[in-house]
Amino acid sequence: MSFKPKIFTEAIKVLIWINIGLFILKELSASQVDLALLFGLSPNTVWPMIWQPVTYLFIHGGIFHILINMFVLWMFGSEIESIWGRAEFLRYYFLTGIGSGLVWLLFNFSQPTSVLIGASGAIYGILLAYGMMFPNRTVYLYFLIPIKVKWFVIVLGVIAFISSFNSYSNISHLTHLSG
C-alpha cells in the first residue's frame, strides 16, 4: 500500500474557492462597498464585528496577494491535509490564522483605523508545519534554486522578523511571523 496525496484535497479546494469568490466579489463591488473594511480585521471595529478574526483570512488586497497565498496553500497544504485529514487540517489552519490575527490586534490597538487582510498568517502556519514534517525535502525557490524545506522556512521566518521592524510597508510581517 502506498501513500499518494491528492492534487487538490477537499479543504484546500473549498478554501481556494472561497478566497477566489470573495476576491472577485471584492473587486466587482469596490465602488459600492469596501469588503476589506467590513470583513478585514480592525482594532476599531472588531468588537461589534466579531466575525473579523475569521473573515479577514478570506479578503486579499490584490491579485498577487491572493495568487501567492493560494499557490502556497495548495502546494504545501494538500499534502498536510492528506496526512492529517480534513478536520485536523482545518482546525490547524484556522487556529494559526485566527491566532496570528489576534497577535496583530495586540500590537495594533494604538492604530485603530488599520485593517488586516489576507490568509498569510495561516499560510505561514502551514509552511511551519510542512517544514517540521518534511525538513529535508527539497523545494525550488522561484522554480530554479533547490533549497531544503527547513532552510526555506527559517529564511522566511528571519525575513519576516527583520521586516517586522519596518513600519513603512503595508505588509504585516508580524502576522507572517506569528502564523
Coordinates of N, CA and C in Angstrom, one line a residue:
M1 N 0.8 -1.2 0.0 CA 0.0 0.0 0.0 C 0.9 1.2 0.0
S2 N 0.7 2.1 -0.9 CA 1.5 3.4 -1.0 C 0.6 4.6 -0.7
F3 N 1.2 5.6 -0.2 CA 0.5 6.9 0.1 C 0.7 7.8 -1.1
K4 N -0.4 8.3 -1.7 CA -0.3 9.3 -2.7 C -1.3 10.4 -2.4
P5 N -0.7 11.6 -2.1 CA -1.6 12.7 -1.8 C -2.4 13.1 -3.0
K6 N -3.6 13.6 -2.8 CA -4.4 14.1 -3.8 C -3.8 15.5 -4.3
I7 N -4.0 15.8 -5.5 CA -3.5 17.1 -6.0 C -4.3 18.2 -5.4
F8 N -5.6 18.1 -5.3 CA -6.5 19.1 -4.6 C -7.3 18.3 -3.6
T9 N -7.0 18.5 -2.3 CA -7.8 17.9 -1.3 C -9.0 18.7 -1.0
E10 N -10.0 18.1 -0.3 CA -11.3 18.8 -0.2 C -11.2 20.1 0.5
A11 N -10.6 20.2 1.7 CA -10.5 21.5 2.4 C -9.7 22.6 1.6
I12 N -8.7 22.1 0.9 CA -7.9 23.1 0.1 C -8.8 23.6 -1.0
K13 N -9.5 22.7 -1.7 CA -10.5 23.2 -2.8 C -11.5 24.2 -2.2
V14 N -12.1 23.9 -1.1 CA -13.1 24.8 -0.5 C -12.4 26.2 -0.1
L15 N -11.3 26.1 0.5 CA -10.6 27.4 0.9 C -10.2 28.2 -0.3
I16 N -9.7 27.6 -1.3 CA -9.3 28.3 -2.5 C -10.5 28.9 -3.2
W17 N -11.6 28.2 -3.3 CA -12.8 28.7 -4.0 C -13.4 29.9 -3.2
I18 N -13.5 29.7 -1.9 CA -14.0 30.8 -1.1 C -13.1 32.1 -1.3
N19 N -11.8 31.9 -1.2 CA -10.9 33.1 -1.4 C -11.1 33.7 -2.8
I20 N -11.1 32.9 -3.8 CA -11.3 33.4 -5.2 C -12.6 34.1 -5.3
G21 N -13.7 33.5 -4.8 CA -15.0 34.1 -4.9 C -15.1 35.4 -4.2
L22 N -14.6 35.5 -3.0 CA -14.6 36.8 -2.3 C -13.7 37.8 -2.9
F23 N -12.6 37.4 -3.5 CA -11.7 38.3 -4.2 C -12.4 38.9 -5.4
I24 N -13.1 38.1 -6.2 CA -13.9 38.6 -7.3 C -15.0 39.5 -6.9
L25 N -15.7 39.1 -5.8 CA -16.8 40.0 -5.3 C -16.2 41.3 -4.8
K26 N -15.1 41.3 -4.1 CA -14.4 42.5 -3.6 C -14.1 43.4 -4.8
E27 N -13.5 42.8 -5.8 CA -13.1 43.7 -7.0 C -14.3 44.2 -7.7
L28 N -15.4 43.4 -7.8 CA -16.6 43.9 -8.6 C -17.4 44.9 -7.8
S29 N -17.4 44.8 -6.4 CA -18.2 45.7 -5.6 C -17.4 46.9 -5.0
A30 N -16.2 47.1 -5.5 CA -15.3 48.1 -4.9 C -15.9 49.5 -4.8
S31 N -16.7 49.8 -5.8 CA -17.3 51.2 -5.8 C -18.5 51.3 -4.9
Q32 N -19.1 50.2 -4.6 CA -20.3 50.2 -3.7 C -20.0 50.0 -2.2
V33 N -19.2 49.0 -1.9 CA -18.9 48.6 -0.5 C -17.5 48.1 -0.5
D34 N -16.8 48.5 0.6 CA -15.4 48.1 0.8 C -15.4 46.8 1.7
L35 N -15.3 45.7 1.0 CA -15.3 44.4 1.8 C -14.2 44.3 2.8
A36 N -13.0 45.0 2.5 CA -11.9 44.9 3.4 C -12.3 45.6 4.7
L37 N -13.0 46.7 4.7 CA -13.5 47.3 5.9 C -14.5 46.5 6.7
L38 N -15.3 45.8 5.9 CA -16.4 45.0 6.6 C -15.9 43.7 7.1
F39 N -15.0 43.0 6.3 CA -14.5 41.7 6.7 C -13.1 41.6 7.2
G40 N -12.3 42.7 6.9 CA -10.9 42.8 7.4 C -10.9 42.9 8.9
L41 N -9.8 42.6 9.5 CA -9.6 42.7 10.9 C -9.1 44.1 11.3
S42 N -9.9 44.8 12.2 CA -9.5 46.2 12.5 C -9.7 46.4 14.0
P43 N -8.8 47.0 14.7 CA -9.0 47.3 16.2 C -10.2 48.2 16.4
N44 N -10.5 49.0 15.5 CA -11.6 49.9 15.6 C -13.0 49.3 15.6
T45 N -13.1 48.2 14.8 CA -14.4 47.6 14.6 C -14.5 46.1 15.0
V46 N -13.5 45.5 15.5 CA -13.5 44.1 15.8 C -14.6 43.7 16.9
W47 N -14.8 44.6 17.9 CA -15.8 44.2 18.9 C -17.2 44.2 18.4
P48 N -17.7 45.2 17.7 CA -19.1 45.0 17.2 C -19.1 44.0 16.0
M49 N -18.0 43.8 15.3 CA -18.0 42.9 14.1 C -17.1 41.7 14.5
I50 N -17.7 40.8 15.3 CA -16.9 39.7 15.9 C -16.5 38.6 14.9
W51 N -17.0 38.7 13.7 CA -16.6 37.8 12.7 C -15.2 38.1 12.1
Q52 N -14.7 39.3 12.3 CA -13.5 39.7 11.6 C -12.3 38.8 11.9
P53 N -12.1 38.2 13.1 CA -10.9 37.4 13.2 C -10.9 36.1 12.3
V54 N -12.0 35.8 11.8 CA -12.1 34.7 10.8 C -12.2 35.2 9.4
T55 N -13.0 36.2 9.1 CA -13.2 36.6 7.8 C -12.1 37.4 7.1
Y56 N -11.2 38.0 7.9 CA -10.0 38.7 7.4 C -9.2 37.7 6.6
L57 N -9.2 36.4 6.9 CA -8.4 35.4 6.2 C -8.8 35.2 4.8
F58 N -10.0 35.7 4.4 CA -10.6 35.4 3.1 C -10.6 36.7 2.2
I59 N -10.1 37.8 2.7 CA -10.1 39.0 1.9 C -8.6 39.3 1.5
H60 N -8.3 39.5 0.3 CA -6.9 39.8 -0.2 C -6.9 41.2 -0.9
G61 N -5.7 41.8 -0.8 CA -5.5 43.1 -1.3 C -5.3 43.3 -2.8
G62 N -4.8 42.3 -3.4 CA -4.6 42.4 -4.8 C -4.3 41.0 -5.4
I63 N -4.2 41.0 -6.8 CA -4.1 39.7 -7.5 C -2.9 38.9 -7.0
F64 N -1.7 39.6 -6.8 CA -0.5 38.8 -6.4 C -0.6 38.3 -5.0
H65 N -1.3 39.1 -4.2 CA -1.5 38.6 -2.8 C -2.3 37.3 -2.7
I66 N -3.4 37.3 -3.5 CA -4.2 36.0 -3.5 C -3.5 34.9 -4.2
L67 N -2.9 35.2 -5.3 CA -2.2 34.1 -6.1 C -1.1 33.5 -5.3
I68 N -0.3 34.2 -4.6 CA 0.8 33.7 -3.9 C 0.3 32.9 -2.7
N69 N -0.7 33.4 -2.0 CA -1.2 32.7 -0.8 C -1.9 31.4 -1.2
M70 N -2.7 31.4 -2.3 CA -3.4 30.2 -2.7 C -2.4 29.2 -3.3
F71 N -1.4 29.6 -4.0 CA -0.4 28.7 -4.5 C 0.3 28.0 -3.4
V72 N 0.7 28.7 -2.4 CA 1.4 28.1 -1.2 C 0.5 27.2 -0.4
L73 N -0.8 27.7 -0.3 CA -1.8 26.8 0.4 C -1.9 25.5 -0.3
W74 N -2.1 25.5 -1.6 CA -2.2 24.3 -2.4 C -0.9 23.5 -2.4
M75 N 0.2 24.1 -2.6 CA 1.5 23.4 -2.7 C 1.8 22.6 -1.4
F76 N 1.7 23.3 -0.3 CA 2.1 22.7 1.0 C 0.9 22.1 1.8
G77 N -0.3 22.7 1.7 CA -1.4 22.3 2.4 C -2.1 21.0 2.0
S78 N -2.0 20.7 0.7 CA -2.6 19.5 0.2 C -2.0 18.3 0.8
E79 N -0.7 18.2 0.9 CA -0.1 17.0 1.5 C -0.4 16.9 3.0
I80 N -0.3 18.1 3.7 CA -0.6 18.1 5.1 C -2.1 17.6 5.3
E81 N -3.0 18.1 4.6 CA -4.4 17.6 4.7 C -4.5 16.2 4.4
S82 N -3.8 15.7 3.4 CA -3.9 14.2 3.1 C -3.4 13.4 4.3
I83 N -2.5 13.9 5.0 CA -1.9 13.1 6.2 C -2.8 13.3 7.4
W84 N -3.1 14.6 7.7 CA -3.8 14.9 9.0 C -5.3 14.6 8.9
G85 N -5.9 14.7 7.7 CA -7.3 14.6 7.5 C -7.9 16.1 7.5
R86 N -9.1 16.2 6.9 CA -9.7 17.5 6.7 C -10.0 18.2 8.0
A87 N -10.6 17.6 9.0 CA -10.9 18.3 10.2 C -9.7 18.8 10.9
E88 N -8.7 18.0 11.1 CA -7.5 18.4 11.8 C -6.8 19.5 11.0
F89 N -6.7 19.4 9.7 CA -6.1 20.4 8.9 C -6.8 21.8 9.0
L90 N -8.1 21.7 8.9 CA -8.9 23.0 9.1 C -8.8 23.6 10.5
R91 N -8.7 22.7 11.5 CA -8.5 23.2 12.9 C -7.2 24.0 13.0
Y92 N -6.2 23.4 12.4 CA -4.8 24.0 12.5 C -4.8 25.3 11.6
Y93 N -5.4 25.2 10.4 CA -5.4 26.4 9.6 C -6.1 27.6 10.3
F94 N -7.3 27.4 10.8 CA -8.0 28.5 11.5 C -7.3 28.9 12.8
L95 N -6.7 27.9 13.5 CA -6.0 28.3 14.8 C -4.8 29.2 14.5
T96 N -4.0 28.9 13.4 CA -2.9 29.7 13.1 C -3.4 31.0 12.5
G97 N -4.4 31.0 11.7 CA -4.9 32.2 11.1 C -5.5 33.2 12.1
I98 N -6.4 32.7 12.9 CA -7.0 33.5 14.0 C -6.0 33.9 15.0
G99 N -5.1 33.0 15.4 CA -4.1 33.3 16.3 C -3.2 34.5 15.9
S100 N -2.7 34.4 14.6 CA -1.9 35.5 14.1 C -2.6 36.8 14.0
G101 N -3.9 36.7 13.7 CA -4.7 37.9 13.7 C -4.9 38.6 15.1
L102 N -5.0 37.7 16.1 CA -5.1 38.2 17.5 C -3.8 38.8 17.9
V103 N -2.7 38.2 17.5 CA -1.4 38.8 17.8 C -1.2 40.2 17.2
W104 N -1.7 40.3 15.9 CA -1.6 41.5 15.2 C -2.5 42.6 15.9
L105 N -3.7 42.2 16.4 CA -4.5 43.1 17.1 C -3.8 43.7 18.4
L106 N -3.2 42.8 19.1 CA -2.5 43.2 20.3 C -1.4 44.3 20.0
F107 N -0.8 44.2 18.9 CA 0.3 45.1 18.6 C -0.2 46.4 17.8
N108 N -1.5 46.4 17.4 CA -2.0 47.4 16.6 C -3.2 48.2 17.2
F109 N -3.5 48.0 18.5 CA -4.6 48.7 19.1 C -4.4 50.2 19.2
S110 N -3.2 50.6 19.1 CA -2.9 52.1 19.1 C -3.1 52.7 17.7
Q111 N -3.4 51.8 16.7 CA -3.7 52.3 15.3 C -5.1 51.8 15.0
P112 N -6.1 52.4 15.5 CA -7.5 51.8 15.4 C -8.0 51.8 14.0
T113 N -7.5 52.6 13.1 CA -8.1 52.5 11.7 C -7.3 51.6 10.8
S114 N -6.3 50.9 11.3 CA -5.5 50.0 10.5 C -6.4 48.7 10.2
V115 N -6.2 48.1 9.1 CA -7.0 46.9 8.7 C -6.1 45.8 8.2
L116 N -6.3 44.6 8.7 CA -5.5 43.4 8.3 C -6.4 42.6 7.4
I117 N -5.8 42.2 6.3 CA -6.5 41.3 5.4 C -5.5 40.2 4.9
G118 N -6.0 39.1 4.5 CA -5.2 38.0 3.9 C -5.0 36.8 4.8
A119 N -4.7 35.7 4.1 CA -4.5 34.4 4.8 C -3.1 34.2 5.2
S120 N -2.2 35.2 5.1 CA -0.8 35.0 5.2 C -0.4 34.4 6.6
G121 N -1.1 34.7 7.7 CA -0.7 34.1 9.0 C -1.0 32.6 8.9
A122 N -2.1 32.2 8.4 CA -2.4 30.8 8.3 C -1.5 30.1 7.3
I123 N -1.1 30.8 6.2 CA -0.2 30.2 5.3 C 1.2 30.0 5.9
Y124 N 1.7 30.9 6.7 CA 2.9 30.7 7.4 C 2.8 29.6 8.4
G125 N 1.7 29.4 9.0 CA 1.5 28.3 9.9 C 1.6 27.0 9.1
I126 N 1.0 26.9 7.9 CA 1.1 25.7 7.0 C 2.6 25.5 6.7
L127 N 3.3 26.6 6.3 CA 4.7 26.4 6.0 C 5.5 25.8 7.2
L128 N 5.2 26.3 8.4 CA 5.9 25.8 9.5 C 5.6 24.4 9.8
A129 N 4.4 24.0 9.7 CA 4.0 22.6 9.8 C 4.7 21.7 8.8
Y130 N 4.7 22.1 7.6 CA 5.4 21.4 6.5 C 6.8 21.3 6.8
G131 N 7.5 22.4 7.2 CA 8.9 22.3 7.5 C 9.2 21.4 8.6
M132 N 8.3 21.3 9.6 CA 8.6 20.4 10.7 C 8.3 18.9 10.3
M133 N 7.4 18.7 9.4 CA 7.1 17.3 8.9 C 8.1 16.8 7.9
F134 N 8.6 17.7 7.1 CA 9.4 17.3 6.0 C 10.7 18.2 5.9
P135 N 11.5 18.3 6.9 CA 12.6 19.2 7.0 C 13.6 19.1 5.9
N136 N 13.8 17.8 5.4 CA 14.9 17.6 4.5 C 14.4 17.5 3.0
R137 N 13.1 17.7 2.8 CA 12.6 17.8 1.4 C 13.2 19.0 0.7
T138 N 13.3 18.8 -0.6 CA 13.8 20.0 -1.4 C 12.7 20.6 -2.1
V139 N 12.6 21.9 -2.0 CA 11.7 22.7 -2.9 C 12.6 23.6 -3.7
Y140 N 11.9 24.2 -4.7 CA 12.7 25.0 -5.7 C 12.2 26.5 -5.6
L141 N 13.1 27.3 -5.0 CA 12.8 28.7 -4.9 C 12.8 29.3 -6.3
Y142 N 11.7 30.0 -6.6 CA 11.5 30.6 -8.0 C 11.6 29.5 -9.0
F143 N 11.3 28.3 -8.7 CA 11.3 27.1 -9.6 C 12.7 26.8 -10.1
L144 N 13.7 27.4 -9.6 CA 15.1 27.2 -10.1 C 16.1 26.8 -9.0
I145 N 16.0 27.4 -7.8 CA 17.0 27.2 -6.8 C 16.6 26.2 -5.8
P146 N 17.3 25.0 -5.7 CA 16.9 24.0 -4.8 C 17.3 24.4 -3.3
I147 N 16.4 24.2 -2.4 CA 16.6 24.5 -1.0 C 15.8 23.5 -0.1
K148 N 16.4 23.1 0.9 CA 15.7 22.2 1.8 C 14.6 23.0 2.6
V149 N 13.5 22.3 2.8 CA 12.3 23.0 3.4 C 12.7 23.6 4.7
K150 N 13.5 23.0 5.5 CA 13.8 23.6 6.8 C 14.5 24.9 6.7
W151 N 15.4 25.0 5.7 CA 16.1 26.3 5.5 C 15.2 27.3 4.8
F152 N 14.3 26.9 4.0 CA 13.3 27.8 3.3 C 12.4 28.4 4.4
V153 N 11.9 27.6 5.3 CA 11.1 28.1 6.4 C 11.8 29.0 7.3
I154 N 13.1 28.7 7.7 CA 13.9 29.5 8.6 C 14.2 30.9 7.9
V155 N 14.5 30.8 6.6 CA 14.8 32.1 5.9 C 13.6 33.0 5.9
L156 N 12.4 32.4 5.6 CA 11.2 33.2 5.5 C 10.9 33.8 6.9
G157 N 11.1 33.0 8.0 CA 10.9 33.5 9.3 C 11.9 34.6 9.7
V158 N 13.1 34.5 9.3 CA 14.1 35.6 9.6 C 13.7 36.8 8.8
I159 N 13.3 36.7 7.5 CA 12.9 37.8 6.7 C 11.7 38.5 7.4
A160 N 10.7 37.7 7.8 CA 9.5 38.3 8.5 C 9.9 39.0 9.8
F161 N 10.8 38.4 10.5 CA 11.2 39.0 11.8 C 11.9 40.4 11.6
I162 N 12.9 40.4 10.7 CA 13.6 41.6 10.4 C 12.7 42.7 9.8
S163 N 11.8 42.2 8.9 CA 10.9 43.1 8.2 C 9.8 43.7 9.2
S164 N 9.5 43.0 10.3 CA 8.5 43.5 11.2 C 8.9 44.8 11.9
F165 N 10.2 45.1 11.9 CA 10.7 46.4 12.5 C 10.5 47.5 11.5
N166 N 10.1 47.3 10.3 CA 10.0 48.3 9.3 C 8.5 48.7 9.2
S167 N 8.2 49.9 9.6 CA 6.8 50.4 9.6 C 6.4 51.1 8.3
Y168 N 7.2 51.0 7.3 CA 7.0 51.7 6.0 C 6.3 50.8 5.0
S169 N 5.9 49.6 5.4 CA 5.3 48.7 4.5 C 3.9 48.4 4.8
N170 N 3.1 48.1 3.8 CA 1.7 47.7 4.0 C 1.5 46.2 4.3
I171 N 2.7 45.5 4.4 CA 2.7 44.1 4.6 C 2.8 43.9 6.1
S172 N 2.0 43.1 6.7 CA 2.0 42.8 8.1 C 3.0 41.6 8.4
H173 N 4.3 41.9 8.5 CA 5.3 40.9 8.7 C 5.1 40.2 10.1
L174 N 4.5 40.9 11.0 CA 4.2 40.4 12.3 C 3.2 39.2 12.2
T175 N 2.2 39.4 11.3 CA 1.2 38.4 11.1 C 1.9 37.2 10.5
H176 N 2.8 37.4 9.6 CA 3.5 36.2 9.0 C 4.3 35.5 10.0
L177 N 5.0 36.2 10.9 CA 5.8 35.6 11.9 C 5.0 34.9 12.9
S178 N 3.8 35.4 13.3 CA 3.0 34.8 14.3 C 2.2 33.7 13.8
G179 N 2.1 33.5 12.5 CA 1.4 32.4 11.9 C 2.1 31.1 12.2

